Amino acid sequence: APILETRKLVKRYPNGDVLAVDNVSLSIEPGEYVSIMGPSGSGKSTLMNLLGGLDTPTSGEVLFQGKPYGAFGSLDALRAKHLGYVFQSFHLLPTLTALENVQVPMFESSRTAPERQAAAVELLKLVHMEHRAGHSPLRLSVGERQRVAIARSLANNPEVLLADEPTGNLDSKNGAEVLDLFDKIHREHGVTLVVITHGGEVAERAERLLTYRDGRVVADQRR
Ligand code: ADP
Ligand code: ADP
């Protein structure tokens, strides 16, 4: 069964009457690495926000493991336990250390403080940031910040990682490092990846490429 699915999904913004998602039905299987590629303004972020339960559709539905989002009493638990998010800008908390930032989503779980700390250290190792554990994000480079944000996105072992232009603020070297991390997370941890991009290397790494134009999926290629 698909891990994520949309059925006749529509998102219309009232002001300007923009149809950002225009009747999209798509199905993502567990363990897939999908990229959604399209030009700026085509509705990619809107689609990502609907997939992530961060926004409500005009009509149609999104399902996680066959269950419509509308049937979850609250989406908080779905988001906290099953979905990880990576954005173009990192949204780290500047008053916390890297290690503390990674632990923030863990307060939703029943883990003890030592368990949270140990898990966060492991995640910082995964992204090669353990040597910066005590640093504020303000003292990190942008590439390092994104790696900490990726560690945080994995805090509760989500099945799905949703990333919106994750390399958009990075130079090509740091961007490639982030993409290498995604490869590892996909390959070694079996996480389903959905990565949104306007193009470039991000799209080339994915196993399945959805081309998005004017709110519609116009091509769906597997390789
Ligand atoms: P992309 O991520 O591909 O750049 P977006 O999903 O951000 O596309 O935007 C798609 C379209 O919807 C654009 O025309 C944008 O101006 C419009 N849009 C996005 N968010 C809003 C909003 N909150 N209110 C009104 N229009 C919006
Ligand atoms: P929460 O109450 O968990 O904070 P939201 O405020 O994001 O959830 O959403 C409020 C309600 O809107 C949800 O309980 C759900 O019924 C509905 N909803 C939100 N997003 C979607 C979606 N992508 N598809 C279908 N229904 C949704």
PDB file of C-alpha atoms and ligand atoms in Angstrom:
ATOM      1  CA  ALA A   1       0.000   0.000   0.000  1.00  0.00           C
ATOM      2  CA  PRO A   2       1.199   3.559  -0.629  1.00  0.00           C
ATOM      3  CA  ILE A   3       2.670   5.428   2.305  1.00  0.00           C
ATOM      4  CA  LEU A   4       1.465   8.776   0.947  1.00  0.00           C
ATOM      5  CA  GLU A   5      -1.337   9.328  -1.499  1.00  0.00           C
ATOM      6  CA  THR A   6      -3.345  12.228  -2.849  1.00  0.00           C
ATOM      7  CA  ARG A   7      -6.779  11.848  -4.394  1.00  0.00           C
ATOM      8  CA  LYS A   8      -8.114  14.600  -6.641  1.00  0.00           C
ATOM      9  CA  LEU A   9      -6.286  17.105  -4.509  1.00  0.00           C
ATOM     10  CA  VAL A  10      -7.128  20.759  -5.153  1.00  0.00           C
ATOM     11  CA  LYS A  11      -5.818  23.926  -3.533  1.00  0.00           C
ATOM     12  CA  ARG A  12      -7.231  27.222  -4.716  1.00  0.00           C
ATOM     13  CA  TYR A  13      -6.099  30.456  -3.126  1.00  0.00           C
ATOM     14  CA  PRO A  14      -9.047  32.843  -2.925  1.00  0.00           C
ATOM     15  CA  ASN A  15      -7.097  36.046  -3.473  1.00  0.00           C
ATOM     16  CA  GLY A  16      -6.093  36.151  -7.116  1.00  0.00           C
ATOM     17  CA  ASP A  17      -7.965  32.897  -7.706  1.00  0.00           C
ATOM     18  CA  VAL A  18      -4.763  30.878  -8.084  1.00  0.00           C
ATOM     19  CA  LEU A  19      -5.114  27.130  -8.612  1.00  0.00           C
ATOM     20  CA  ALA A  20      -1.843  25.985  -7.012  1.00  0.00           C
ATOM     21  CA  VAL A  21      -2.815  22.297  -6.931  1.00  0.00           C
ATOM     22  CA  ASP A  22      -5.128  21.260  -9.731  1.00  0.00           C
ATOM     23  CA  ASN A  23      -6.695  17.830  -9.247  1.00  0.00           C
ATOM     24  CA  VAL A  24      -3.526  15.923  -8.338  1.00  0.00           C
ATOM     25  CA  SER A  25      -3.798  12.187  -7.702  1.00  0.00           C
ATOM     26  CA  LEU A  26      -0.493  10.554  -6.905  1.00  0.00           C
ATOM     27  CA  SER A  27       0.762   7.635  -4.966  1.00  0.00           C
ATOM     28  CA  ILE A  28       4.129   7.231  -3.230  1.00  0.00           C
ATOM     29  CA  GLU A  29       5.266   3.788  -2.106  1.00  0.00           C
ATOM     30  CA  PRO A  30       7.256   3.135   1.080  1.00  0.00           C
ATOM     31  CA  GLY A  31      10.980   3.609   0.501  1.00  0.00           C
ATOM     32  CA  GLU A  32      10.664   5.625  -2.691  1.00  0.00           C
ATOM     33  CA  TYR A  33      12.925   8.609  -3.366  1.00  0.00           C
ATOM     34  CA  VAL A  34      10.755  11.088  -5.246  1.00  0.00           C
ATOM     35  CA  SER A  35      11.584  14.514  -6.535  1.00  0.00           C
ATOM     36  CA  ILE A  36       8.903  17.011  -7.520  1.00  0.00           C
ATOM     37  CA  MET A  37      10.399  19.448 -10.010  1.00  0.00           C
ATOM     38  CA  GLY A  38       8.800  22.531 -11.460  1.00  0.00           C
ATOM     39  CA  PRO A  39       9.316  26.231 -12.049  1.00  0.00           C
ATOM     40  CA  SER A  40       8.877  28.855  -9.372  1.00  0.00           C
ATOM     41  CA  GLY A  41       5.203  29.601  -8.745  1.00  0.00           C
ATOM     42  CA  SER A  42       3.955  26.269 -10.115  1.00  0.00           C
ATOM     43  CA  GLY A  43       2.550  25.233  -6.728  1.00  0.00           C
ATOM     44  CA  LYS A  44       5.261  22.900  -5.411  1.00  0.00           C
ATOM     45  CA  SER A  45       5.390  24.362  -1.906  1.00  0.00           C
ATOM     46  CA  THR A  46       1.627  24.291  -1.695  1.00  0.00           C
ATOM     47  CA  LEU A  47       1.633  20.602  -2.631  1.00  0.00           C
ATOM     48  CA  MET A  48       4.398  19.907  -0.103  1.00  0.00           C
ATOM     49  CA  ASN A  49       2.437  21.693   2.652  1.00  0.00           C
ATOM     50  CA  LEU A  50      -0.629  19.605   1.854  1.00  0.00           C
ATOM     51  CA  LEU A  51       1.428  16.381   1.880  1.00  0.00           C
ATOM     52  CA  GLY A  52       2.881  17.455   5.215  1.00  0.00           C
ATOM     53  CA  GLY A  53      -0.478  18.249   6.793  1.00  0.00           C
ATOM     54  CA  LEU A  54       0.595  21.867   7.226  1.00  0.00           C
ATOM     55  CA  ASP A  55      -2.235  23.250   5.112  1.00  0.00           C
ATOM     56  CA  THR A  56      -5.800  22.182   4.326  1.00  0.00           C
ATOM     57  CA  PRO A  57      -6.916  21.433   0.750  1.00  0.00           C
ATOM     58  CA  THR A  58      -9.823  23.110  -1.000  1.00  0.00           C
ATOM     59  CA  SER A  59     -11.035  19.648  -1.993  1.00  0.00           C
ATOM     60  CA  GLY A  60      -9.751  16.125  -2.358  1.00  0.00           C
ATOM     61  CA  GLU A  61      -7.638  14.390   0.248  1.00  0.00           C
ATOM     62  CA  VAL A  62      -4.215  13.292   1.383  1.00  0.00           C
ATOM     63  CA  LEU A  63      -3.762   9.861   2.958  1.00  0.00           C
ATOM     64  CA  PHE A  64      -0.985   8.459   5.129  1.00  0.00           C
ATOM     65  CA  GLN A  65      -0.781   4.652   4.998  1.00  0.00           C
ATOM     66  CA  GLY A  66      -4.296   4.573   3.569  1.00  0.00           C
ATOM     67  CA  LYS A  67      -5.860   6.811   6.214  1.00  0.00           C
ATOM     68  CA  PRO A  68      -7.208  10.217   5.114  1.00  0.00           C
ATOM     69  CA  TYR A  69      -5.708  13.160   6.977  1.00  0.00           C
ATOM     70  CA  GLY A  70      -9.247  14.341   7.688  1.00  0.00           C
ATOM     71  CA  ALA A  71      -9.811  11.112   9.684  1.00  0.00           C
ATOM     72  CA  PHE A  72      -6.959  11.884  12.103  1.00  0.00           C
ATOM     73  CA  GLY A  73      -8.481  13.662  15.088  1.00  0.00           C
ATOM     74  CA  SER A  74      -5.488  15.957  15.149  1.00  0.00           C
ATOM     75  CA  LEU A  75      -2.641  16.003  12.693  1.00  0.00           C
ATOM     76  CA  ASP A  76      -0.147  16.836  15.437  1.00  0.00           C
ATOM     77  CA  ALA A  77       0.585  13.186  16.210  1.00  0.00           C
ATOM     78  CA  LEU A  78       0.925  12.260  12.537  1.00  0.00           C
ATOM     79  CA  ARG A  79       3.327  15.127  11.958  1.00  0.00           C
ATOM     80  CA  ALA A  80       5.364  14.490  15.092  1.00  0.00           C
ATOM     81  CA  LYS A  81       5.747  10.727  14.741  1.00  0.00           C
ATOM     82  CA  HIS A  82       5.711   9.986  11.041  1.00  0.00           C
ATOM     83  CA  LEU A  83       6.805  13.039   9.053  1.00  0.00           C
ATOM     84  CA  GLY A  84      10.084  14.923   8.989  1.00  0.00           C
ATOM     85  CA  TYR A  85      10.471  18.361   7.424  1.00  0.00           C
ATOM     86  CA  VAL A  86      13.437  20.135   5.863  1.00  0.00           C
ATOM     87  CA  PHE A  87      13.041  23.652   4.489  1.00  0.00           C
ATOM     88  CA  GLN A  88      15.153  26.003   2.408  1.00  0.00           C
ATOM     89  CA  SER A  89      15.756  28.158   5.493  1.00  0.00           C
ATOM     90  CA  PHE A  90      16.619  26.099   8.474  1.00  0.00           C
ATOM     91  CA  HIS A  91      14.307  27.356  11.251  1.00  0.00           C
ATOM     92  CA  LEU A  92      16.764  26.432  13.994  1.00  0.00           C
ATOM     93  CA  LEU A  93      16.378  28.088  17.388  1.00  0.00           C
ATOM     94  CA  PRO A  94      19.346  30.456  17.886  1.00  0.00           C
ATOM     95  CA  THR A  95      19.233  30.347  21.692  1.00  0.00           C
ATOM     96  CA  LEU A  96      19.713  26.568  21.746  1.00  0.00           C
ATOM     97  CA  THR A  97      22.790  24.534  20.873  1.00  0.00           C
ATOM     98  CA  ALA A  98      22.864  22.207  17.871  1.00  0.00           C
ATOM     99  CA  LEU A  99      22.380  19.244  20.219  1.00  0.00           C
ATOM    100  CA  GLU A 100      19.375  20.899  21.879  1.00  0.00           C
ATOM    101  CA  ASN A 101      17.835  21.853  18.540  1.00  0.00           C
ATOM    102  CA  VAL A 102      17.902  18.200  17.464  1.00  0.00           C
ATOM    103  CA  GLN A 103      16.083  17.252  20.672  1.00  0.00           C
ATOM    104  CA  VAL A 104      13.224  19.745  20.279  1.00  0.00           C
ATOM    105  CA  PRO A 105      10.843  17.363  18.425  1.00  0.00           C
ATOM    106  CA  MET A 106      11.668  14.578  20.883  1.00  0.00           C
ATOM    107  CA  PHE A 107       9.667  16.236  23.656  1.00  0.00           C
ATOM    108  CA  GLU A 108       6.590  14.879  21.852  1.00  0.00           C
ATOM    109  CA  SER A 109       7.804  11.352  22.622  1.00  0.00           C
ATOM    110  CA  SER A 110       8.048   9.519  25.929  1.00  0.00           C
ATOM    111  CA  ARG A 111      11.842   9.328  25.877  1.00  0.00           C
ATOM    112  CA  THR A 112      13.787  10.281  29.005  1.00  0.00           C
ATOM    113  CA  ALA A 113      16.327  13.111  29.004  1.00  0.00           C
ATOM    114  CA  PRO A 114      19.340  10.740  28.729  1.00  0.00           C
ATOM    115  CA  GLU A 115      17.623   8.862  25.889  1.00  0.00           C
ATOM    116  CA  ARG A 116      16.923  12.116  24.064  1.00  0.00           C
ATOM    117  CA  GLN A 117      20.497  13.242  24.505  1.00  0.00           C
ATOM    118  CA  ALA A 118      21.941   9.925  23.277  1.00  0.00           C
ATOM    119  CA  ALA A 119      19.625   9.876  20.258  1.00  0.00           C
ATOM    120  CA  ALA A 120      20.547  13.463  19.383  1.00  0.00           C
ATOM    121  CA  VAL A 121      24.269  12.649  19.565  1.00  0.00           C
ATOM    122  CA  GLU A 122      23.711   9.726  17.176  1.00  0.00           C
ATOM    123  CA  LEU A 123      21.821  11.990  14.757  1.00  0.00           C
ATOM    124  CA  LEU A 124      24.579  14.605  14.870  1.00  0.00           C
ATOM    125  CA  LYS A 125      27.053  11.826  14.044  1.00  0.00           C
ATOM    126  CA  LEU A 126      24.895  10.770  11.109  1.00  0.00           C
ATOM    127  CA  VAL A 127      25.143  14.278   9.646  1.00  0.00           C
ATOM    128  CA  HIS A 128      28.821  14.690  10.639  1.00  0.00           C
ATOM    129  CA  MET A 129      28.104  17.456  13.113  1.00  0.00           C
ATOM    130  CA  GLU A 130      28.936  15.888  16.467  1.00  0.00           C
ATOM    131  CA  HIS A 131      31.996  18.132  16.794  1.00  0.00           C
ATOM    132  CA  ARG A 132      29.653  21.169  16.765  1.00  0.00           C
ATOM    133  CA  ALA A 133      27.123  19.780  19.271  1.00  0.00           C
ATOM    134  CA  GLY A 134      27.557  22.638  21.749  1.00  0.00           C
ATOM    135  CA  HIS A 135      27.471  25.460  19.208  1.00  0.00           C
ATOM    136  CA  SER A 136      24.617  27.859  18.629  1.00  0.00           C
ATOM    137  CA  PRO A 137      23.325  27.787  15.025  1.00  0.00           C
ATOM    138  CA  LEU A 138      24.533  31.387  14.802  1.00  0.00           C
ATOM    139  CA  ARG A 139      28.112  30.085  14.911  1.00  0.00           C
ATOM    140  CA  LEU A 140      27.560  27.509  12.164  1.00  0.00           C
ATOM    141  CA  SER A 141      27.943  27.891   8.411  1.00  0.00           C
ATOM    142  CA  VAL A 142      24.779  27.607   6.320  1.00  0.00           C
ATOM    143  CA  GLY A 143      25.769  24.104   5.200  1.00  0.00           C
ATOM    144  CA  GLU A 144      26.270  23.069   8.823  1.00  0.00           C
ATOM    145  CA  ARG A 145      22.918  24.579   9.772  1.00  0.00           C
ATOM    146  CA  GLN A 146      21.129  22.529   7.160  1.00  0.00           C
ATOM    147  CA  ARG A 147      22.851  19.364   8.380  1.00  0.00           C
ATOM    148  CA  VAL A 148      21.650  20.083  11.931  1.00  0.00           C
ATOM    149  CA  ALA A 149      18.155  20.747  10.555  1.00  0.00           C
ATOM    150  CA  ILE A 150      18.272  17.359   8.797  1.00  0.00           C
ATOM    151  CA  ALA A 151      19.306  15.686  12.059  1.00  0.00           C
ATOM    152  CA  ARG A 152      16.362  17.393  13.770  1.00  0.00           C
ATOM    153  CA  SER A 153      13.970  16.249  11.025  1.00  0.00           C
ATOM    154  CA  LEU A 154      14.885  12.652  11.872  1.00  0.00           C
ATOM    155  CA  ALA A 155      14.436  13.080  15.643  1.00  0.00           C
ATOM    156  CA  ASN A 156      11.404  10.820  15.911  1.00  0.00           C
ATOM    157  CA  ASN A 157      12.421   8.316  13.208  1.00  0.00           C
ATOM    158  CA  PRO A 158       9.853   9.466  10.646  1.00  0.00           C
ATOM    159  CA  GLU A 159       8.912   7.132   7.807  1.00  0.00           C
ATOM    160  CA  VAL A 160       8.689  10.098   5.422  1.00  0.00           C
ATOM    161  CA  LEU A 161      11.018  13.051   4.972  1.00  0.00           C
ATOM    162  CA  LEU A 162       9.592  16.049   3.110  1.00  0.00           C
ATOM    163  CA  ALA A 163      12.120  18.576   1.874  1.00  0.00           C
ATOM    164  CA  ASP A 164      11.316  21.874   0.131  1.00  0.00           C
ATOM    165  CA  GLU A 165      14.278  23.291  -1.817  1.00  0.00           C
ATOM    166  CA  PRO A 166      16.700  21.890   0.783  1.00  0.00           C
ATOM    167  CA  THR A 167      19.765  23.108  -1.126  1.00  0.00           C
ATOM    168  CA  GLY A 168      18.258  26.425  -2.196  1.00  0.00           C
ATOM    169  CA  ASN A 169      20.431  28.488   0.164  1.00  0.00           C
ATOM    170  CA  LEU A 170      23.593  26.423  -0.266  1.00  0.00           C
ATOM    171  CA  ASP A 171      26.544  26.592  -2.629  1.00  0.00           C
ATOM    172  CA  SER A 172      27.139  23.530  -4.785  1.00  0.00           C
ATOM    173  CA  LYS A 173      29.643  21.885  -2.420  1.00  0.00           C
ATOM    174  CA  ASN A 174      27.360  22.156   0.614  1.00  0.00           C
ATOM    175  CA  GLY A 175      24.372  21.262  -1.549  1.00  0.00           C
ATOM    176  CA  ALA A 176      26.097  18.072  -2.688  1.00  0.00           C
ATOM    177  CA  GLU A 177      26.830  17.168   0.945  1.00  0.00           C
ATOM    178  CA  VAL A 178      23.168  17.533   1.813  1.00  0.00           C
ATOM    179  CA  LEU A 179      22.209  15.358  -1.153  1.00  0.00           C
ATOM    180  CA  ASP A 180      24.778  12.740  -0.093  1.00  0.00           C
ATOM    181  CA  LEU A 181      23.107  12.715   3.320  1.00  0.00           C
ATOM    182  CA  PHE A 182      19.703  12.207   1.723  1.00  0.00           C
ATOM    183  CA  ASP A 183      21.121   9.275  -0.262  1.00  0.00           C
ATOM    184  CA  LYS A 184      22.397   7.738   2.971  1.00  0.00           C
ATOM    185  CA  ILE A 185      19.136   8.323   4.856  1.00  0.00           C
ATOM    186  CA  HIS A 186      17.242   6.746   1.988  1.00  0.00           C
ATOM    187  CA  ARG A 187      19.576   3.804   1.446  1.00  0.00           C
ATOM    188  CA  GLU A 188      20.546   2.907   4.998  1.00  0.00           C
ATOM    189  CA  HIS A 189      17.457   3.935   6.922  1.00  0.00           C
ATOM    190  CA  GLY A 190      14.759   3.191   4.334  1.00  0.00           C
ATOM    191  CA  VAL A 191      13.149   6.604   4.749  1.00  0.00           C
ATOM    192  CA  THR A 192      10.718   7.655   2.012  1.00  0.00           C
ATOM    193  CA  LEU A 193      11.982  10.933   0.567  1.00  0.00           C
ATOM    194  CA  VAL A 194       9.960  13.610  -1.184  1.00  0.00           C
ATOM    195  CA  VAL A 195      12.199  16.438  -2.311  1.00  0.00           C
ATOM    196  CA  ILE A 196      10.898  19.548  -3.993  1.00  0.00           C
ATOM    197  CA  THR A 197      13.124  21.508  -6.333  1.00  0.00           C
ATOM    198  CA  HIS A 198      13.119  23.824  -9.320  1.00  0.00           C
ATOM    199  CA  GLY A 199      15.690  21.539 -10.914  1.00  0.00           C
ATOM    200  CA  GLY A 200      19.341  20.654 -10.984  1.00  0.00           C
ATOM    201  CA  GLU A 201      21.203  17.976  -9.092  1.00  0.00           C
ATOM    202  CA  VAL A 202      18.417  17.459  -6.561  1.00  0.00           C
ATOM    203  CA  ALA A 203      16.152  16.122  -9.295  1.00  0.00           C
ATOM    204  CA  GLU A 204      18.897  13.923 -10.741  1.00  0.00           C
ATOM    205  CA  ARG A 205      19.480  12.067  -7.466  1.00  0.00           C
ATOM    206  CA  ALA A 206      15.886  10.873  -7.093  1.00  0.00           C
ATOM    207  CA  GLU A 207      14.673   7.496  -8.387  1.00  0.00           C
ATOM    208  CA  ARG A 208      11.378   8.943  -9.464  1.00  0.00           C
ATOM    209  CA  LEU A 209      10.886  12.360 -10.982  1.00  0.00           C
ATOM    210  CA  LEU A 210       7.527  14.109 -11.040  1.00  0.00           C
ATOM    211  CA  THR A 211       7.417  17.158 -13.278  1.00  0.00           C
ATOM    212  CA  TYR A 212       5.047  19.790 -12.006  1.00  0.00           C
ATOM    213  CA  ARG A 213       3.565  22.648 -14.063  1.00  0.00           C
ATOM    214  CA  ASP A 214       0.723  25.017 -13.181  1.00  0.00           C
ATOM    215  CA  GLY A 215      -0.548  22.822 -10.362  1.00  0.00           C
ATOM    216  CA  ARG A 216      -0.447  19.573 -12.315  1.00  0.00           C
ATOM    217  CA  VAL A 217       1.863  16.577 -12.535  1.00  0.00           C
ATOM    218  CA  VAL A 218       2.708  16.527 -16.250  1.00  0.00           C
ATOM    219  CA  ALA A 219       5.289  13.717 -16.201  1.00  0.00           C
ATOM    220  CA  ASP A 220       6.115  10.838 -13.864  1.00  0.00           C
ATOM    221  CA  GLN A 221       9.379   9.062 -14.673  1.00  0.00           C
ATOM    222  CA  ARG A 222      11.034   6.191 -12.818  1.00  0.00           C
ATOM    223  CA  ARG A 223      14.658   5.289 -13.385  1.00  0.00           C
TER     224      ARG A 223
HETATM  225  P1  ADP B   1       6.278  27.109  -5.864  1.00  0.00           P
HETATM  226  O1  ADP B   1       6.616  26.425  -4.590  1.00  0.00           O
HETATM  227  O2  ADP B   1       6.276  26.179  -7.038  1.00  0.00           O
HETATM  228  O3  ADP B   1       7.083  28.340  -6.115  1.00  0.00           O
HETATM  229  P2  ADP B   1       3.884  27.993  -4.480  1.00  0.00           P
HETATM  230  O4  ADP B   1       3.134  26.804  -4.009  1.00  0.00           O
HETATM  231  O5  ADP B   1       4.706  28.731  -3.491  1.00  0.00           O
HETATM  232  O6  ADP B   1       4.754  27.585  -5.760  1.00  0.00           O
HETATM  233  O7  ADP B   1       2.855  29.034  -5.121  1.00  0.00           O
HETATM  234  C1  ADP B   1       1.955  28.649  -6.172  1.00  0.00           C
HETATM  235  C2  ADP B   1       1.059  29.820  -6.503  1.00  0.00           C
HETATM  236  O8  ADP B   1       0.192  30.072  -5.401  1.00  0.00           O
HETATM  237  C3  ADP B   1       1.782  31.120  -6.774  1.00  0.00           C
HETATM  238  O9  ADP B   1       1.061  31.814  -7.769  1.00  0.00           O
HETATM  239  C4  ADP B   1       1.712  31.850  -5.455  1.00  0.00           C
HETATM  240  O10 ADP B   1       1.755  33.244  -5.633  1.00  0.00           O
HETATM  241  C5  ADP B   1       0.378  31.403  -4.920  1.00  0.00           C
HETATM  242  N1  ADP B   1       0.335  31.348  -3.435  1.00  0.00           N
HETATM  243  C6  ADP B   1       1.173  30.639  -2.631  1.00  0.00           C
HETATM  244  N2  ADP B   1       0.848  30.788  -1.336  1.00  0.00           N
HETATM  245  C7  ADP B   1      -0.236  31.629  -1.318  1.00  0.00           C
HETATM  246  C8  ADP B   1      -1.053  32.159  -0.280  1.00  0.00           C
HETATM  247  N3  ADP B   1      -0.837  31.868   1.009  1.00  0.00           N
HETATM  248  N4  ADP B   1      -2.075  32.984  -0.647  1.00  0.00           N
HETATM  249  C9  ADP B   1      -2.310  33.269  -1.930  1.00  0.00           C
HETATM  250  N5  ADP B   1      -1.580  32.792  -2.973  1.00  0.00           N
HETATM  251  C10 ADP B   1      -0.566  31.981  -2.677  1.00  0.00           C
HETATM  252  P1  ADP B   2      -4.254  19.876  13.945  1.00  0.00           P
HETATM  253  O1  ADP B   2      -5.624  19.962  14.580  1.00  0.00           O
HETATM  254  O2  ADP B   2      -3.599  18.552  14.151  1.00  0.00           O
HETATM  255  O3  ADP B   2      -3.367  21.028  14.240  1.00  0.00           O
HETATM  256  P2  ADP B   2      -4.641  21.163  11.407  1.00  0.00           P
HETATM  257  O4  ADP B   2      -4.940  22.411  12.154  1.00  0.00           O
HETATM  258  O5  ADP B   2      -3.466  21.129  10.504  1.00  0.00           O
HETATM  259  O6  ADP B   2      -4.556  19.899  12.387  1.00  0.00           O
HETATM  260  O7  ADP B   2      -5.923  20.761  10.567  1.00  0.00           O
HETATM  261  C1  ADP B   2      -7.220  20.919  11.102  1.00  0.00           C
HETATM  262  C2  ADP B   2      -8.137  19.898  10.422  1.00  0.00           C
HETATM  263  O8  ADP B   2      -8.180  20.120   8.999  1.00  0.00           O
HETATM  264  C3  ADP B   2      -7.646  18.474  10.601  1.00  0.00           C
HETATM  265  O9  ADP B   2      -8.167  17.879  11.774  1.00  0.00           O
HETATM  266  C4  ADP B   2      -8.118  17.796   9.353  1.00  0.00           C
HETATM  267  O10 ADP B   2      -9.404  17.255   9.553  1.00  0.00           O
HETATM  268  C5  ADP B   2      -8.181  18.881   8.311  1.00  0.00           C
HETATM  269  N1  ADP B   2      -7.031  18.804   7.415  1.00  0.00           N
HETATM  270  C6  ADP B   2      -5.860  19.466   7.539  1.00  0.00           C
HETATM  271  N2  ADP B   2      -5.029  19.162   6.528  1.00  0.00           N
HETATM  272  C7  ADP B   2      -5.670  18.283   5.744  1.00  0.00           C
HETATM  273  C8  ADP B   2      -5.348  17.582   4.562  1.00  0.00           C
HETATM  274  N3  ADP B   2      -4.146  17.745   3.965  1.00  0.00           N
HETATM  275  N4  ADP B   2      -6.260  16.755   4.011  1.00  0.00           N
HETATM  276  C9  ADP B   2      -7.464  16.612   4.590  1.00  0.00           C
HETATM  277  N5  ADP B   2      -7.852  17.232   5.716  1.00  0.00           N
HETATM  278  C10 ADP B   2      -6.972  18.052   6.307  1.00  0.00           C
END
